[in-house]
Coordinates of C-alpha atoms (C1' of nucleotides) in Angstrom, one line a residue:
Chain A
M217 CA -5.1 17.9 -8.2
G218 CA -1.5 17.7 -9.4
R219 CA 1.3 20.0 -8.5
S220 CA 1.9 23.7 -8.4
P221 CA 3.7 25.1 -11.4
S222 CA 7.4 25.3 -11.0
S223 CA 10.5 25.0 -13.1
D224 CA 13.7 23.0 -12.8
E225 CA 17.3 24.3 -12.8
N226 CA 17.3 24.3 -16.6
G227 CA 14.3 26.6 -16.7
L228 CA 12.0 23.9 -17.9
K229 CA 8.5 24.0 -16.7
K230 CA 7.2 21.4 -14.3
G231 CA 3.8 20.7 -12.7
P232 CA 0.3 20.6 -14.2
W233 CA -0.2 21.1 -17.9
T234 CA -2.3 23.9 -19.3
P235 CA -4.8 23.5 -22.1
E236 CA -2.5 25.5 -24.3
E237 CA 0.5 23.2 -23.6
D238 CA -1.7 20.2 -24.3
E239 CA -2.7 21.7 -27.6
K240 CA 0.9 22.4 -28.5
L241 CA 1.9 18.8 -27.6
V242 CA -0.9 17.2 -29.6
E243 CA 0.0 19.4 -32.6
G244 CA 3.7 18.7 -32.2
I245 CA 3.1 14.9 -32.2
K246 CA 0.7 15.2 -35.1
N247 CA 3.4 17.1 -37.1
H248 CA 6.6 15.4 -36.0
G249 CA 5.5 12.1 -34.4
H250 CA 7.1 11.0 -31.1
G251 CA 10.1 9.2 -32.4
S252 CA 12.3 11.4 -30.2
W253 CA 10.8 12.6 -27.0
R254 CA 13.8 14.7 -26.3
A255 CA 13.5 16.6 -29.5
L256 CA 9.8 17.0 -29.4
P257 CA 9.3 19.8 -26.9
K258 CA 11.6 22.1 -28.9
L259 CA 9.8 21.2 -32.2
A260 CA 6.4 21.7 -30.5
G261 CA 7.4 25.0 -28.9
L262 CA 7.1 23.6 -25.4
N263 CA 9.2 24.6 -22.4
R264 CA 9.0 21.0 -21.0
C265 CA 11.4 18.1 -20.8
G266 CA 10.8 15.2 -23.1
K267 CA 10.0 12.9 -20.2
S268 CA 7.2 15.2 -19.1
C269 CA 5.8 15.3 -22.6
R270 CA 5.9 11.5 -23.0
L271 CA 4.1 11.1 -19.7
R272 CA 1.4 13.7 -20.5
W273 CA 0.8 12.0 -23.9
T274 CA 0.8 8.4 -22.7
N275 CA -1.3 9.0 -19.6
Y276 CA -3.7 11.7 -20.8
L277 CA -3.6 13.0 -24.3
K278 CA -3.4 9.8 -26.4
P279 CA -6.6 9.5 -28.4
D280 CA -7.6 6.0 -27.5
I281 CA -7.4 6.5 -23.7
K282 CA -10.5 5.4 -21.9
R283 CA -11.5 7.6 -19.0
G284 CA -14.0 7.1 -16.2
N285 CA -14.7 4.3 -13.7
F286 CA -13.4 0.8 -14.1
S287 CA -15.9 -1.8 -15.0
Q288 CA -16.5 -5.0 -13.0
E289 CA -14.7 -6.9 -15.7
E290 CA -11.7 -4.6 -15.7
E291 CA -11.6 -4.8 -12.0
Q292 CA -11.5 -8.6 -12.1
T293 CA -8.9 -8.6 -14.9
I294 CA -6.6 -6.4 -12.8
L295 CA -7.1 -8.5 -9.8
H296 CA -6.4 -11.7 -11.7
L297 CA -3.4 -10.4 -13.5
H298 CA -2.0 -8.8 -10.4
S299 CA -2.2 -12.2 -8.7
I300 CA 0.0 -13.6 -11.5
L301 CA 2.2 -10.6 -12.4
G302 CA 2.4 -8.5 -9.3
N303 CA 3.1 -4.8 -9.7
K304 CA 3.8 -5.1 -13.4
W305 CA 1.5 -2.3 -14.3
S306 CA 2.6 -1.8 -17.8
T307 CA 2.1 -5.5 -18.6
I308 CA -1.3 -5.4 -16.9
A309 CA -2.2 -2.3 -18.9
T310 CA -1.6 -4.2 -22.2
H311 CA -4.6 -6.4 -21.3
L312 CA -6.9 -3.5 -20.7
P313 CA -7.3 -1.5 -23.9
G314 CA -7.5 2.2 -23.3
R315 CA -6.2 2.0 -19.7
T316 CA -2.8 3.3 -18.8
D317 CA -0.3 1.8 -16.4
N318 CA -0.5 4.9 -14.2
E319 CA -4.3 4.7 -14.1
I320 CA -4.3 1.0 -13.2
K321 CA -1.6 1.6 -10.5
N322 CA -3.7 4.4 -9.0
F323 CA -6.8 2.4 -9.1
W324 CA -5.0 -0.5 -7.4
N325 CA -3.6 1.7 -4.7
T326 CA -6.7 3.6 -3.9
H327 CA -9.4 0.9 -4.4
L328 CA -8.5 -2.7 -5.0
K329 CA -5.7 -2.9 -2.5
K330 CA -7.9 -1.6 0.3
K331 CA -10.7 -3.9 -0.8
L332 CA -8.5 -6.9 -0.6
I333 CA -7.1 -5.9 2.8
H334 CA -10.7 -5.3 4.0
M335 CA -11.6 -8.8 2.9
G336 CA -8.6 -10.2 4.8
F337 CA -6.4 -10.9 1.8
D338 CA -2.8 -9.9 1.6
P339 CA -2.7 -7.6 -1.4
M340 CA 0.7 -8.7 -2.5
T341 CA 0.3 -12.5 -2.3
H342 CA -3.5 -12.6 -2.8
Q343 CA -3.6 -15.2 0.0
P344 CA -5.6 -14.9 3.1
R345 CA -3.7 -12.9 5.7
T346 CA -2.7 -15.4 8.3
D347 CA -2.1 -12.8 10.9
L348 CA -5.4 -11.1 11.1
F349 CA -7.7 -13.2 9.0
S350 CA -7.1 -16.5 10.6
S351 CA -7.9 -14.8 13.9
L352 CA -11.1 -13.4 12.8
P353 CA -13.3 -16.1 14.2
N354 CA -11.5 -15.6 17.5
L355 CA -12.0 -11.8 17.3
V356 CA -15.6 -12.3 16.4
A357 CA -16.1 -14.8 19.2
L358 CA -14.5 -12.4 21.6
A359 CA -16.5 -9.5 20.5
S360 CA -19.7 -11.5 20.6
L361 CA -19.0 -13.1 24.0
R362 CA -20.4 -10.2 25.9
D363 CA -23.4 -10.1 23.6
L364 CA -23.9 -13.8 24.0
M365 CA -23.8 -13.5 27.8
E366 CA -26.3 -10.8 27.8
Q367 CA -29.0 -12.8 26.0
P368 CA -31.8 -13.4 28.5
S369 CA -32.7 -16.9 27.5
L370 CA -31.0 -20.1 26.5
E371 CA -32.8 -20.0 23.1
E372 CA -31.4 -16.6 22.3
Q373 CA -28.0 -17.6 23.4
A374 CA -28.3 -20.6 21.0
L375 CA -29.3 -18.2 18.3
K376 CA -26.2 -16.1 19.0
L377 CA -24.1 -19.2 18.8
Q378 CA -25.6 -20.2 15.5
Y379 CA -24.7 -16.7 14.3
L380 CA -21.2 -17.2 15.5
Q381 CA -21.1 -20.6 13.8
Y382 CA -22.2 -19.1 10.6
L383 CA -19.5 -16.4 10.8
Q384 CA -17.0 -19.2 11.5
Y385 CA -18.3 -20.9 8.4
L386 CA -17.9 -17.8 6.3
F387 CA -14.4 -17.1 7.6
Q388 CA -13.0 -20.6 7.5
P389 CA -13.1 -21.1 3.7
A390 CA -10.9 -18.1 2.9
A391 CA -8.6 -18.9 5.7
A392 CA -8.3 -22.4 4.5
A393 CA -8.0 -21.4 0.9
T394 CA -5.2 -23.0 -1.0
P395 CA -3.2 -21.4 -3.8
E396 CA -5.2 -23.1 -6.4
I397 CA -8.3 -21.4 -5.3
D398 CA -8.7 -18.4 -7.4
C399 CA -8.9 -15.3 -5.4
V400 CA -11.3 -13.8 -8.0
Y401 CA -13.7 -16.6 -7.3
L402 CA -13.6 -16.0 -3.6
W403 CA -14.0 -12.3 -4.3
N404 CA -17.2 -12.9 -6.2
S405 CA -18.5 -15.6 -3.9
M406 CA -17.9 -13.7 -0.7
P407 CA -21.4 -13.1 0.7
S408 CA -22.4 -9.8 2.3
L409 CA -23.3 -10.3 5.9
E410 CA -25.8 -7.5 5.9
E411 CA -27.6 -8.9 2.8
N412 CA -27.5 -12.5 3.9
P413 CA -31.1 -13.6 4.5
V414 CA -30.0 -16.1 7.0
F415 CA -29.4 -13.3 9.5
N416 CA -32.8 -11.8 8.9
S417 CA -34.7 -15.0 8.9
P418 CA -36.4 -16.8 11.8
Q419 CA -35.4 -20.0 10.1
I420 CA -32.0 -19.7 11.8
M421 CA -33.7 -21.1 14.9
Q422 CA -35.0 -24.1 13.0
N423 CA -32.6 -24.7 10.2
Q424 CA -30.1 -27.3 11.2
S425 CA -28.5 -27.4 7.8
L426 CA -26.8 -24.0 7.7
F427 CA -23.5 -25.5 6.8
P428 CA -23.4 -27.3 3.5
I429 CA -20.8 -29.9 3.2
A430 CA -20.8 -30.4 -0.5
S431 CA -19.0 -27.3 -1.5
P432 CA -15.4 -28.2 -2.5
I433 CA -14.2 -24.8 -1.3
M434 CA -15.7 -25.4 2.1
S435 CA -14.2 -28.9 2.5
N436 CA -11.8 -27.7 5.2
S437 CA -14.5 -25.9 7.0
Q438 CA -15.0 -27.0 10.6
P439 CA -17.7 -24.9 12.2
L440 CA -17.7 -24.5 15.9
Q441 CA -19.0 -27.4 17.7
N442 CA -21.2 -26.9 20.6
P443 CA -23.4 -29.1 22.7
I444 CA -26.7 -27.4 21.8
I445 CA -26.6 -27.1 18.1
S446 CA -24.3 -29.6 16.5
P447 CA -24.8 -30.2 12.8
A448 CA -24.4 -33.9 12.1
H449 CA -21.5 -33.5 9.7
V450 CA -19.3 -31.4 12.0
V451 CA -16.3 -33.3 13.0
G452 CA -13.0 -32.3 14.6
P453 CA -12.1 -30.1 17.4
P454 CA -13.7 -26.7 18.1
Q455 CA -12.0 -23.9 16.1
V456 CA -13.0 -21.0 18.3
P457 CA -10.9 -21.0 21.4
F458 CA -13.7 -20.9 23.8
N459 CA -15.2 -23.8 25.5
F460 CA -18.8 -22.8 25.2
Q461 CA -19.8 -25.8 27.1
M462 CA -18.6 -24.1 30.2
P463 CA -20.8 -21.0 30.2
L464 CA -23.7 -22.8 28.7
S465 CA -23.8 -25.6 31.1
S466 CA -22.9 -23.6 34.1
D467 CA -24.9 -21.3 36.3
V468 CA -23.7 -18.3 34.4
V469 CA -26.2 -19.0 31.6
G470 CA -29.5 -17.2 31.8
Q471 CA -28.4 -15.0 34.6
D472 CA -27.5 -11.4 34.6
F473 CA -23.9 -11.3 33.7
D474 CA -21.7 -8.8 35.5
F475 CA -18.7 -8.1 33.4
D476 CA -17.1 -6.0 36.1
N477 CA -17.3 -8.9 38.5
P478 CA -17.0 -11.9 36.3
P479 CA -17.0 -15.5 37.5
N480 CA -13.8 -17.5 37.2
F481 CA -12.9 -17.0 33.6
Q482 CA -10.1 -19.4 33.7
S483 CA -12.6 -22.0 32.6
I484 CA -13.8 -20.3 29.5
L485 CA -10.9 -18.2 28.3
P486 CA -8.2 -19.9 26.3
S487 CA -5.0 -20.7 28.1
T488 CA -3.2 -17.8 26.4
C489 CA -5.0 -15.6 28.8
S490 CA -4.3 -15.3 32.5
S491 CA -7.2 -15.2 34.8
S492 CA -6.9 -11.4 34.9
G493 CA -7.3 -11.3 31.2
H494 CA -3.8 -10.3 30.2
L495 CA -2.3 -12.0 27.2
L496 CA 0.3 -14.6 28.0
L497 CA 2.7 -14.3 25.1
M498 CA 2.9 -17.6 23.2
N499 CA 5.8 -18.5 21.1
E500 CA 5.7 -21.0 18.3
N501 CA 7.1 -23.7 20.5
S502 CA 4.4 -23.4 23.0
T503 CA 2.9 -26.7 23.8
S504 CA 0.1 -25.5 26.0
N505 CA -2.8 -25.1 23.7
P506 CA -5.6 -27.3 25.0
G507 CA -8.9 -27.5 23.3
Y508 CA -8.0 -25.5 20.2
G509 CA -7.5 -28.4 17.9
S510 CA -4.3 -29.9 16.7
S511 CA -3.8 -27.8 13.7
S512 CA -3.0 -24.7 15.7
S513 CA 0.4 -25.8 16.8
S514 CA 1.6 -26.0 13.2
S515 CA 4.4 -23.5 12.4
S516 CA 3.0 -23.1 9.0
H517 CA 1.6 -19.6 8.5
G518 CA 0.7 -20.2 5.0
A519 CA -2.8 -20.6 3.6
G520 CA -4.8 -23.1 5.4
A521 CA -3.1 -22.9 8.7
T522 CA -5.7 -22.4 11.3
S523 CA -4.0 -20.3 13.9
S524 CA -5.6 -20.1 17.3
Y525 CA -3.2 -17.6 18.6
W526 CA -4.8 -14.7 20.4
P527 CA -4.1 -11.6 18.4
E528 CA -1.6 -9.7 20.4
L529 CA -3.1 -6.4 19.5
L530 CA -6.2 -7.4 21.3
F531 CA -4.6 -7.4 24.6
E532 CA -2.6 -4.3 24.6
E533 CA -5.1 -3.2 27.2
P534 CA -6.2 -5.5 29.9
F535 CA -9.0 -7.7 28.8
M536 CA -11.1 -6.5 31.7
D537 CA -10.6 -4.4 34.7
E538 CA -8.7 -6.0 37.4
T539 CA -11.3 -5.3 39.9
S540 CA -11.7 -8.7 41.2
Chain B
dA260 C1' -20.0 28.3 7.1
dA261 C1' -15.6 26.8 8.6
dC262 C1' -12.4 23.5 9.5
dG263 C1' -9.6 19.4 9.2
dG264 C1' -8.7 14.8 7.9
dA265 C1' -9.1 11.4 4.2
dC266 C1' -9.0 10.4 -0.4
dT267 C1' -7.8 10.9 -5.3
dC268 C1' -4.9 11.1 -9.2
dA269 C1' -1.7 13.8 -12.3
dA270 C1' 2.9 14.4 -12.3
dC271 C1' 7.6 13.8 -10.7
dC272 C1' 11.7 11.1 -9.4
dG273 C1' 15.1 7.7 -9.6
dC274 C1' 16.4 3.4 -11.2
dA275 C1' 16.4 -0.2 -14.9
dT276 C1' 16.8 -1.5 -19.5
dG277 C1' 17.9 -1.3 -24.4
dC278 C1' 20.7 0.2 -27.9
dA279 C1' 24.1 2.4 -30.7
dA280 C1' 28.8 4.1 -31.1
Chain C
dT221 C1' 33.5 -4.5 -23.4
dT222 C1' 32.5 0.0 -22.1
dT223 C1' 30.1 4.2 -22.2
dG224 C1' 26.4 7.4 -22.8
dC225 C1' 22.0 8.5 -24.2
dA226 C1' 16.9 7.7 -24.7
dT227 C1' 13.1 5.6 -23.0
dG228 C1' 10.3 2.7 -19.9
dC229 C1' 8.7 1.5 -15.5
dG230 C1' 7.2 1.5 -10.7
dG231 C1' 7.2 4.1 -6.4
dT232 C1' 6.1 8.4 -4.3
dT233 C1' 4.5 13.1 -3.8
dG234 C1' 1.4 16.8 -3.0
dA235 C1' -2.4 19.9 -4.4
dG236 C1' -7.3 19.7 -5.2
dT237 C1' -11.5 17.7 -3.8
dC238 C1' -14.6 15.4 -0.8
dC239 C1' -16.9 14.6 3.3
dG240 C1' -17.8 14.4 8.1
dT241 C1' -18.0 17.3 12.2

DNA sequence: AACGGACTCAACCGCATGCAA
DNA sequence: TTTGCATGCGGTTGAGTCCGT
C-alpha cells in the first residue's frame, strides 16, 4: 500500500515512510516537540517536508492511536455524527478517541458508505434514496412476477404473494421514513431477509398477522392489498403497480405460463408500459397513473414520497421479446 | 499457478483558515 | 487592511493485497 518512493523538485523525499524515518521523527518530536512542523524535519535529520511529517505523526505514529477494526459502537457513532455533521472528519474524530480523521474517512468511504447505499439510503443525506429505494417494491414485484406465475397452484401463488407483501412491508417503512426517524435506529432494526424465520416457516401460509400495525415506524406502511390474503388493517390503494386481481382471477392462474407468448399484458402491467413492454416515459405532470394510489402523483421526492414510477433503467431493454 | 479486477488505506495535493507582522 | 506563512482539512491517488476465475 502507499506510494512508490519519489522526491519533489526540492529534493525532499515523498512516498511511504521507512522504519528508520519513523524512528527519526519520533525521536525528533520527543526532543524538540512539534511546535513548528516546518522546522522539525531539519531538527530530526529527515529529508521530508513538514507537512509530510505532521501527517505521518498524526495518522500513524502518535502513541494514543488505536489501530484495528472499528467496533459496532464506533461504527454507529460515525454514522450518527455523519448524519449531523456531514464530511467533517476531524470533528467526528474528536468523538472517537484514538481514531484519526483519515482513518474514519477511509472507513466511511470503503465500508459505511457502501453499506448505506446497499440499504437504500443516500450516504450524504442519510435519507432513503427516493430514486431506487422507493422503487424497490416495484422492482421486487417485477422480478417476482415470473416466479409467481410459475407457481403450480393457487395456494403457492398466494404464498408468493404473501412473500411479496412482506417485502413490501419491509421496504415501506424506510421509504416512508421521516427525518426525525434516526437512521441508526433503522440500521439496527433492519431485519435480514435470509435470517428471517418468516420465510422459513410454514406459518406463512396460516399467519394472517404478518403485518403489525402498532409499530410507530410502520405507521405509513401500506402493504399490498390483494383479494386472497387481505389483512384486516390494510387500507388504502395498492402500492405495487400491478393489479394482481387480474392474473389471479383470470384463466392465467394455475396454467403453464408462456412468457414468450404472454396473454394481453395490458391488463396487468402498469400504464407506464406499452403492451409491448417498453417504458412509456412519464414526466412529473403525467396524470395517467391509474391504480397506483394517489400519493404517487406527488412531486415531492423527499422521504415519505411513495413513487410508483417505473425505474427507467429497468426498461433500457425491452421488457420482453416482441414476438407477439 | 497465473491473471485480472476489486478493494484497502497510507500518503499526497490543493484549498481554507488562522495569525502575526 | 493587506500580505505571507504555518497549519488544518477534505478529496483524491495509486501501490499493495485480496479474491475469484
